[in-house]
Coordinates of C-alpha atoms in Angstrom, one line a residue:
M1 CA -9.1 -11.0 22.3
T2 CA -10.3 -7.8 20.6
V3 CA -8.3 -4.7 19.5
A4 CA -9.4 -1.1 18.7
F5 CA -7.1 0.6 16.3
V6 CA -6.5 4.3 16.0
S7 CA -4.5 5.2 12.8
L8 CA -3.2 8.7 12.5
G9 CA -1.1 10.5 9.9
C10 CA -0.4 9.9 6.3
P11 CA -1.3 7.0 3.9
K12 CA 2.1 5.4 4.5
N13 CA 1.1 5.1 8.2
L14 CA -2.3 3.8 7.1
V15 CA -0.7 1.0 5.1
D16 CA 1.3 0.1 8.3
S17 CA -2.0 0.1 10.2
E18 CA -3.6 -2.2 7.7
K19 CA -0.7 -4.6 7.7
M20 CA -0.7 -4.7 11.5
L21 CA -4.5 -5.4 11.6
G22 CA -3.9 -8.2 9.1
L23 CA -1.2 -9.8 11.3
L24 CA -3.5 -9.6 14.3
A25 CA -6.5 -11.0 12.4
E26 CA -4.3 -14.0 11.2
Q27 CA -3.8 -14.8 14.9
G28 CA -7.5 -14.5 15.8
I29 CA -7.3 -11.1 17.4
A30 CA -10.5 -9.4 16.2
P31 CA -10.8 -5.6 15.4
T32 CA -13.7 -3.7 17.0
P33 CA -15.0 -0.2 16.1
E34 CA -15.6 0.6 19.8
P35 CA -12.6 1.2 22.0
A36 CA -14.8 0.5 25.1
D37 CA -15.3 -3.0 23.8
A38 CA -11.6 -3.6 23.2
D39 CA -9.1 -5.6 25.3
V40 CA -6.3 -3.7 23.7
I41 CA -6.1 -0.2 22.1
V42 CA -3.4 0.3 19.5
I43 CA -2.5 3.9 18.5
N44 CA -0.5 4.1 15.3
T45 CA 1.0 7.6 15.8
C46 CA 2.3 10.3 13.5
G47 CA 5.3 12.3 14.6
F48 CA 6.2 14.3 11.6
L49 CA 5.1 17.8 12.7
E50 CA 4.4 19.4 16.1
A51 CA 0.6 19.4 15.4
A52 CA 0.7 15.7 14.5
K53 CA 2.6 15.0 17.7
R54 CA 0.0 16.8 19.8
E55 CA -2.8 14.8 18.1
S56 CA -1.0 11.5 18.8
L57 CA -0.4 12.4 22.4
D58 CA -4.1 13.4 22.8
A59 CA -5.1 10.0 21.5
I60 CA -2.7 8.3 23.8
A61 CA -4.1 10.3 26.8
A62 CA -7.7 9.4 25.8
A63 CA -6.8 5.7 25.7
A64 CA -5.1 6.0 29.1
R65 CA -8.2 7.6 30.6
M66 CA -10.3 4.7 29.2
K67 CA -8.0 2.1 30.7
R68 CA -7.9 3.8 34.1
A69 CA -11.8 4.0 34.1
G70 CA -11.8 0.3 34.9
G71 CA -13.6 -1.0 31.8
R72 CA -12.6 -3.8 29.5
T73 CA -9.3 -2.2 28.2
R74 CA -6.3 -3.8 29.8
R75 CA -3.4 -2.9 27.4
I76 CA -2.3 0.1 25.4
V77 CA 0.2 -0.2 22.6
V78 CA 1.7 2.9 20.9
A79 CA 3.1 2.3 17.4
G80 CA 4.4 4.3 14.5
C81 CA 6.4 7.4 14.0
L82 CA 6.0 9.0 17.4
A83 CA 6.8 5.7 19.0
T84 CA 10.1 5.8 17.1
R85 CA 10.8 9.4 18.0
M86 CA 9.7 9.5 21.6
G87 CA 9.2 5.9 22.8
R88 CA 11.2 6.2 26.0
E89 CA 9.6 9.6 26.9
I90 CA 6.1 8.1 26.3
L91 CA 6.9 5.2 28.6
D92 CA 8.4 7.5 31.2
H93 CA 5.5 9.9 31.3
V94 CA 2.4 7.7 30.5
P95 CA 2.5 4.7 32.8
D96 CA -0.7 3.3 31.3
V97 CA 1.2 2.5 28.0
D98 CA 2.2 -1.1 28.0
A99 CA 4.3 -1.5 24.8
I100 CA 6.1 0.6 22.2
V101 CA 6.3 -0.6 18.5
G102 CA 8.4 1.6 16.3
V103 CA 8.1 1.8 12.6
A104 CA 10.9 -0.8 12.2
Q105 CA 9.1 -3.2 14.6
R106 CA 5.8 -3.2 12.8
D107 CA 5.6 -7.0 12.4
D108 CA 6.1 -7.5 16.2
I109 CA 2.6 -6.1 16.8
V110 CA 1.1 -9.5 17.8
A111 CA 3.6 -9.9 20.6
A112 CA 2.9 -6.3 21.8
V113 CA -0.8 -6.8 21.8
R114 CA -0.7 -10.1 23.5
G115 CA 1.7 -8.9 26.1
T116 CA 4.3 -11.6 25.5
Q117 CA 6.8 -11.6 28.4
I118 CA 10.3 -11.3 27.1
D119 CA 13.4 -12.6 28.9
G120 CA 16.4 -12.0 26.6
E121 CA 15.3 -13.7 23.4
M122 CA 13.0 -16.2 25.0
G123 CA 9.5 -15.3 26.1
R124 CA 6.4 -17.0 27.5
R125 CA 2.8 -16.4 26.4
G126 CA 0.1 -16.2 28.9
D127 CA -0.6 -19.9 28.6
G128 CA 3.0 -20.7 29.6
E129 CA 4.1 -21.8 26.1
K130 CA 7.5 -20.6 25.2
R131 CA 8.1 -18.6 22.0
R132 CA 11.1 -16.9 20.5
S133 CA 10.9 -13.1 20.0
V134 CA 13.2 -10.1 20.0
S135 CA 10.4 -7.6 19.8
M136 CA 10.4 -5.8 23.1
S137 CA 10.5 -6.4 26.8
P138 CA 7.6 -5.0 28.9
R139 CA 7.9 -1.2 29.0
R140 CA 11.5 -1.4 27.7
P141 CA 11.7 -0.8 23.9
V142 CA 14.6 -2.3 22.1
P143 CA 16.8 0.2 20.1
V144 CA 15.0 1.0 16.9
S145 CA 16.9 1.0 13.6
P146 CA 14.8 2.8 10.9
R147 CA 17.0 1.0 8.3
R148 CA 15.0 -2.1 8.9
F149 CA 12.3 -2.4 6.3
F150 CA 9.5 -4.9 5.8
P151 CA 9.2 -5.2 2.0
S152 CA 5.8 -7.0 2.0
D153 CA 2.5 -5.2 2.6
T154 CA 0.4 -8.2 1.6
A155 CA -2.5 -9.6 3.5
R156 CA -3.6 -6.2 4.8
L157 CA -6.9 -5.7 6.5
R158 CA -7.8 -2.5 4.6
L159 CA -9.3 0.6 6.2
T160 CA -10.1 2.3 2.9
P161 CA -13.2 1.3 0.9
R162 CA -12.6 -1.7 -1.3
H163 CA -12.6 0.3 -4.5
Y164 CA -9.3 2.2 -3.8
A165 CA -6.1 1.4 -2.0
Y166 CA -2.6 2.7 -1.3
L167 CA 0.3 0.8 -2.9
R168 CA 3.6 1.6 -1.2
I169 CA 6.6 1.4 -3.6
S170 CA 9.4 2.5 -1.3
E171 CA 10.2 3.5 2.3
G172 CA 12.4 6.3 3.6
C173 CA 14.1 9.2 2.0
N174 CA 17.7 10.3 1.1
R175 CA 16.9 14.0 0.4
G176 CA 17.9 15.5 3.8
C177 CA 15.7 18.6 3.5
S178 CA 16.6 20.9 6.4
F179 CA 13.1 21.1 7.9
C180 CA 12.2 17.4 7.7
T181 CA 12.3 14.6 10.3
I182 CA 11.4 11.7 8.0
P183 CA 14.9 10.3 7.4
S184 CA 15.5 10.1 11.2
I185 CA 12.1 8.3 11.6
R186 CA 11.7 6.2 8.5
G187 CA 15.4 5.9 7.5
P188 CA 17.0 6.1 4.1
L189 CA 15.4 5.2 0.8
R190 CA 14.6 1.5 0.4
S191 CA 12.7 0.6 -2.8
K192 CA 10.6 -2.5 -3.0
P193 CA 11.5 -5.0 -5.7
I194 CA 9.3 -4.5 -8.7
G195 CA 8.0 -8.1 -8.4
Q196 CA 6.8 -7.5 -4.9
I197 CA 5.0 -4.3 -5.9
V198 CA 3.3 -6.1 -8.8
A199 CA 2.2 -9.0 -6.5
E200 CA 0.7 -6.5 -4.0
A201 CA -1.1 -4.7 -6.8
R202 CA -2.6 -8.0 -8.1
E203 CA -3.8 -8.8 -4.5
L204 CA -5.4 -5.3 -4.1
I205 CA -7.1 -5.5 -7.6
A206 CA -8.4 -9.0 -6.8
D207 CA -9.8 -7.6 -3.5
G208 CA -11.8 -5.0 -5.5
A209 CA -9.5 -2.0 -5.9
L210 CA -10.2 0.0 -9.0
E211 CA -7.8 2.8 -8.0
L212 CA -4.2 2.3 -6.8
N213 CA -2.5 5.3 -5.3
L214 CA 1.3 4.9 -5.5
I215 CA 3.0 6.2 -2.3
G216 CA 6.4 6.6 -0.7
Q217 CA 8.3 9.4 0.9
D218 CA 10.0 10.1 -2.5
T219 CA 8.4 8.1 -5.4
T220 CA 10.4 9.7 -8.2
S221 CA 13.6 8.2 -6.8
Y222 CA 12.1 4.7 -6.9
G223 CA 14.8 2.1 -7.7
S224 CA 17.8 4.4 -7.4
D225 CA 19.0 2.5 -4.4
L226 CA 18.8 -0.9 -6.1
G227 CA 21.8 -0.5 -8.5
A228 CA 22.3 0.9 -12.0
A229 CA 20.6 -2.0 -13.7
A230 CA 17.5 -2.0 -11.5
P231 CA 14.1 -0.8 -12.9
R232 CA 13.2 2.7 -12.1
L233 CA 9.9 4.5 -11.9
P234 CA 9.1 4.5 -15.6
A235 CA 9.5 0.7 -15.8
L236 CA 7.3 0.3 -12.8
L237 CA 4.6 2.5 -14.2
R238 CA 4.6 0.6 -17.5
R239 CA 4.5 -2.7 -15.7
L240 CA 1.5 -1.7 -13.5
D241 CA -0.3 -0.2 -16.4
R242 CA -0.5 -3.6 -18.1
L243 CA -2.1 -5.4 -15.1
P244 CA -5.5 -6.9 -15.8
G245 CA -8.2 -5.2 -13.9
V246 CA -6.4 -2.0 -13.1
H247 CA -8.4 1.2 -13.9
W248 CA -6.7 4.1 -12.1
L249 CA -3.1 4.5 -11.1
R250 CA -2.3 7.7 -9.3
L251 CA 1.3 9.0 -8.6
L252 CA 1.7 10.8 -5.2
Y253 CA 4.7 12.3 -3.4
A254 CA 6.8 13.0 -6.5
Y255 CA 10.0 15.0 -6.0
P256 CA 10.7 17.8 -8.5
S257 CA 14.4 17.5 -9.0
D258 CA 14.4 13.9 -10.3
F259 CA 11.2 14.1 -12.4
S260 CA 12.8 12.9 -15.6
D261 CA 11.6 13.1 -19.2
E262 CA 11.3 9.3 -19.0
I263 CA 8.8 9.6 -16.2
I264 CA 6.8 12.1 -18.2
E265 CA 6.8 9.8 -21.2
A266 CA 5.7 6.8 -19.2
I267 CA 2.7 8.8 -17.8
A268 CA 1.8 10.3 -21.1
G269 CA 1.9 7.0 -22.9
S270 CA 0.0 4.9 -20.4
R271 CA -3.6 3.8 -20.4
H272 CA -4.3 3.8 -16.7
V273 CA -1.7 6.1 -15.1
L274 CA -3.8 9.2 -14.4
P275 CA -2.8 12.6 -15.7
Y276 CA -2.5 13.7 -12.1
I277 CA 0.8 14.5 -10.4
D278 CA 1.3 15.3 -6.7
L279 CA 4.5 17.4 -6.7
P280 CA 5.3 19.1 -3.4
L281 CA 7.4 22.2 -4.2
Q282 CA 7.6 23.8 -0.7
H283 CA 8.7 27.2 -2.1
I284 CA 9.7 29.0 -5.3
N285 CA 12.3 31.6 -4.1
D286 CA 15.8 30.4 -4.8
R287 CA 17.3 31.5 -1.5
I288 CA 14.6 29.8 0.5
L289 CA 14.9 26.6 -1.6
G290 CA 18.6 26.6 -0.9
L291 CA 18.0 27.0 2.8
M292 CA 15.5 24.1 2.6
R293 CA 18.1 22.0 0.8
R294 CA 15.6 21.2 -1.9
R295 CA 18.3 20.8 -4.7
V296 CA 16.2 22.7 -7.2
T297 CA 15.8 26.2 -8.4
R298 CA 12.8 28.3 -9.6
A299 CA 14.0 28.1 -13.2
R300 CA 14.2 24.3 -13.1
T301 CA 10.8 24.1 -11.4
E302 CA 9.1 26.3 -13.9
S303 CA 10.7 24.3 -16.8
L304 CA 9.4 21.1 -15.3
L305 CA 5.9 22.5 -14.8
E306 CA 5.8 23.7 -18.4
K307 CA 6.9 20.3 -19.7
L308 CA 4.3 18.5 -17.7
R309 CA 1.5 20.7 -19.0
A310 CA 2.7 20.6 -22.6
R311 CA 3.4 16.8 -22.8
I312 CA 0.6 15.3 -20.6
P313 CA -2.7 16.3 -22.0
G314 CA -5.2 17.6 -19.3
V315 CA -2.7 17.1 -16.5
T316 CA -3.8 18.0 -13.0
L317 CA -1.0 19.4 -10.9
R318 CA -1.1 19.3 -7.1
T319 CA 1.5 20.9 -4.8
T320 CA 2.2 22.0 -1.3
F321 CA 4.1 25.0 0.0
I322 CA 5.6 25.9 3.4
T323 CA 5.1 29.4 4.5
G324 CA 7.1 31.1 7.3
F325 CA 10.3 29.1 6.8
P326 CA 13.0 30.6 9.1
G327 CA 14.3 33.8 7.6
E328 CA 11.6 34.2 4.9
T329 CA 11.3 37.9 4.1
D330 CA 8.1 39.7 3.1
A331 CA 9.5 40.0 -0.4
E332 CA 10.1 36.3 -0.6
H333 CA 6.6 35.6 0.6
R334 CA 5.2 38.0 -2.0
E335 CA 7.2 36.2 -4.7
L336 CA 5.6 32.9 -3.7
L337 CA 2.2 34.6 -3.6
R338 CA 2.5 35.9 -7.1
F339 CA 3.6 32.5 -8.3
V340 CA 0.5 30.9 -6.9
E341 CA -1.7 33.6 -8.5
D342 CA 0.0 33.3 -11.9
F343 CA 0.6 29.6 -12.3
G344 CA -2.8 28.4 -11.3
F345 CA -2.3 25.0 -9.6
D346 CA -5.3 22.7 -9.7
M347 CA -4.9 21.6 -6.1
L348 CA -2.7 23.3 -3.5
G349 CA -2.1 23.0 0.2
V350 CA -0.2 25.4 2.5
F351 CA 1.5 24.5 5.7
S352 CA 2.9 26.9 8.3
Y353 CA 6.5 26.0 9.1
S354 CA 6.7 23.7 12.1
L355 CA 9.8 24.0 14.2
E356 CA 11.4 20.6 14.8
A357 CA 14.4 21.0 17.1
S358 CA 16.3 18.0 15.7
T359 CA 16.5 19.5 12.2
A360 CA 18.9 22.1 10.7
A361 CA 16.1 24.6 10.2
G362 CA 14.8 24.1 13.8
R363 CA 18.2 25.3 15.1
R364 CA 18.1 28.6 13.2
T365 CA 17.6 31.7 15.3
D366 CA 15.5 33.7 12.7
Q367 CA 12.2 31.9 13.3
I368 CA 9.1 33.6 12.0
P369 CA 6.4 34.6 14.6
E370 CA 3.3 32.5 14.5
P371 CA 0.9 35.4 13.7
V372 CA 3.1 36.3 10.7
M373 CA 3.1 32.7 9.5
Q374 CA -0.7 32.5 9.8
A375 CA -1.3 35.7 8.0
R376 CA 1.0 34.6 5.1
R377 CA -0.8 31.2 5.0
D378 CA -4.2 32.9 4.8
E379 CA -3.0 35.1 1.9
L380 CA -1.7 32.1 0.0
M381 CA -4.9 30.2 0.5
A382 CA -7.1 33.2 -0.4
A383 CA -5.1 33.5 -3.7
Q384 CA -5.6 29.8 -4.4
Q385 CA -9.3 30.0 -3.7
Q386 CA -9.7 32.5 -6.5
V387 CA -7.7 30.2 -8.8
V388 CA -9.9 27.2 -8.0
H389 CA -13.2 29.1 -8.4
R390 CA -12.2 30.3 -11.8
R391 CA -11.1 26.8 -12.8
N392 CA -14.3 25.2 -11.5
A393 CA -16.5 27.7 -13.3
G394 CA -14.7 26.7 -16.5
L395 CA -15.4 23.0 -16.0
I396 CA -19.2 23.4 -16.0
G397 CA -20.6 21.5 -18.9
E398 CA -17.6 19.2 -19.3
T399 CA -17.8 15.4 -18.9
A400 CA -15.5 13.5 -16.6
T401 CA -15.2 10.0 -15.1
L402 CA -16.2 9.7 -11.5
L403 CA -15.4 7.1 -8.8
I404 CA -18.2 7.0 -6.2
D405 CA -16.8 6.9 -2.7
R406 CA -19.8 7.0 -0.4
A407 CA -23.6 7.6 -0.2
V408 CA -24.8 10.6 1.7
G409 CA -28.5 9.8 1.3
D410 CA -30.8 7.8 -0.9
S411 CA -30.0 9.8 -4.0
L412 CA -26.9 11.8 -3.1
F413 CA -23.3 10.5 -3.4
V414 CA -19.8 11.8 -3.0
G415 CA -17.1 10.8 -5.3
R416 CA -13.9 11.9 -7.1
T417 CA -12.9 12.6 -10.6
V418 CA -9.5 11.9 -12.1
R419 CA -8.5 15.3 -10.9
Q420 CA -9.2 14.5 -7.2
A421 CA -7.1 12.3 -5.0
P422 CA -8.6 10.6 -1.9
E423 CA -8.6 12.4 1.4
V424 CA -6.5 15.4 0.4
D425 CA -8.4 17.0 -2.4
S426 CA -11.9 18.4 -3.0
V427 CA -14.7 16.1 -3.9
T428 CA -17.6 15.9 -6.4
A429 CA -21.3 15.6 -5.3
L430 CA -23.4 13.4 -7.5
R431 CA -27.2 13.3 -7.5
A432 CA -28.8 10.2 -8.9
T433 CA -31.5 10.7 -11.6
P434 CA -35.0 9.2 -10.9
G435 CA -35.0 5.4 -11.3
R436 CA -31.2 5.2 -11.5
T437 CA -29.4 2.9 -9.0
L438 CA -26.0 4.2 -7.9
R439 CA -23.7 2.9 -5.2
P440 CA -20.1 3.3 -3.9
G441 CA -17.5 1.6 -5.9
Q442 CA -18.9 2.5 -9.3
L443 CA -16.9 4.2 -12.0
L444 CA -19.1 6.2 -14.4
P445 CA -19.2 9.2 -16.7
V446 CA -20.7 12.4 -15.3
R447 CA -21.3 15.9 -16.5
I448 CA -20.1 18.8 -14.3
S449 CA -23.1 21.0 -13.6
G450 CA -21.8 23.4 -11.0
Y451 CA -19.5 23.9 -8.0
R452 CA -19.7 24.9 -4.4
G453 CA -16.4 26.4 -3.2
Y454 CA -13.7 23.9 -3.9
D455 CA -16.1 21.0 -4.6
L456 CA -17.8 20.1 -7.9
V457 CA -21.4 19.1 -8.6
A458 CA -22.2 16.6 -11.2
E459 CA -25.0 14.4 -12.7
P460 CA -24.7 11.0 -14.4
A461 CA -23.9 11.1 -18.1
G462 CA -23.7 7.5 -19.1
E463 CA -23.6 3.8 -18.0
C464 CA -21.4 2.4 -15.3
L465 CA -17.9 1.6 -16.7
A466 CA -16.8 -0.7 -13.8
E467 CA -17.7 -1.4 -10.2
T468 CA -16.6 -3.0 -7.0
R469 CA -19.2 -4.9 -5.0
Q470 CA -19.2 -3.5 -1.5
L471 CA -19.4 -5.8 1.4
P472 CA -21.2 -5.2 4.7
G473 CA -18.0 -4.8 6.6
D474 CA -16.3 -2.4 4.2
L475 CA -14.6 0.7 5.6
M476 CA -14.5 -0.5 9.2
P477 CA -14.8 2.7 11.4
I478 CA -11.9 1.7 13.7
Y479 CA -9.3 4.2 12.9
Q480 CA -10.8 7.5 14.0
P481 CA -9.1 9.4 16.8
M482 CA -10.7 9.0 20.2
G483 CA -10.6 12.6 21.3
G484 CA -7.5 14.0 19.7
S485 CA -7.3 17.6 18.3

């Protein structure tokens, strides 16, 4: 049996995809990069925002067309966040879908792919052998409880290159932001035990990962659900920093209100935790922050940002903002615009507000028209572009450490410096000097020689510091959308 896998959405979803592929591989179900060659197509969906839902539904529709065309494909399995949010609707409206696997049912993927017939708790495989399962009955998903959590992400079949990986430290969120659907999909905060995280980190390092990107819906709250005596994020960072073979540790999805002095000290005093912090702020105006239920003020945010720059040398600060939140006035937008211009974030993303009917913000009657949101987003991104161009010009001549991600040609490579996280930030183009052999997975010093828009241009400036041997099957191309938006 072969399976084609479409993985959509964020790195947390990607980790789920990698774990499901690992479970399938353990049972002899082989992945294939070509959906037309697959017996089963699995779509691990995103359902966070309206645009993500549309992309997921487009991918499901593309798989359904392939199944109806009469080729090899005989089953379609829909997994992930949209499966949790809309599982019954998907089954009712897309008869070609054979099984639903919500985020809390992730480890039931083998039964879903095989099409195990379920009768109560007893099922039969196609060969007539009985097996016990409570995963799902055909086209009838069991109630999904997002409180269920699988603490182990070991034995994954990774979709990233071998030299970097995502390390999930927690699942779910307790914040209750008024615009966000994550708690209803992923459930409340559940932190992994520190020993489990360390074991997974060791496995990823042994598999060749030089860079571990720490992820969760709310990483700064790590451990707060495990009791007063449980280790928190500073202890976890210090523990991971001591692991043999680790080179880069990058903290993503930090929440501003709980970013303590102890976390700052742990980052500043580490050898391998990068001076890079992903800190989604969403807005800066106090009234809008209150409506968003962010539990933070402008004054507190600015105090934190000042401390981060003062106490972590060379820190890179990445953030995201939401524009067009219901009721946002022109004056409040201009306040955010001036903040972007004045503070000068290293990396910044802007999202137009997405109306989600199940949220408190989605029920407000003062929604902002789409053209207004788009115009505000364009203004914010234009302001950030000027910030980045000035900063990039100031980097010319500096040296940096680069991790090579991929080859573009015989002598041109694309990689990332400490200042650039995978998939979400700009990149650095590197041209090999004559006679120099470079390859993906190498960590080496470079000199910044120019920039093109957001991206940097560099040249080698020293010998390789570390490298991961790439294998022929690395970065399997099996998770690209099959015709989504």
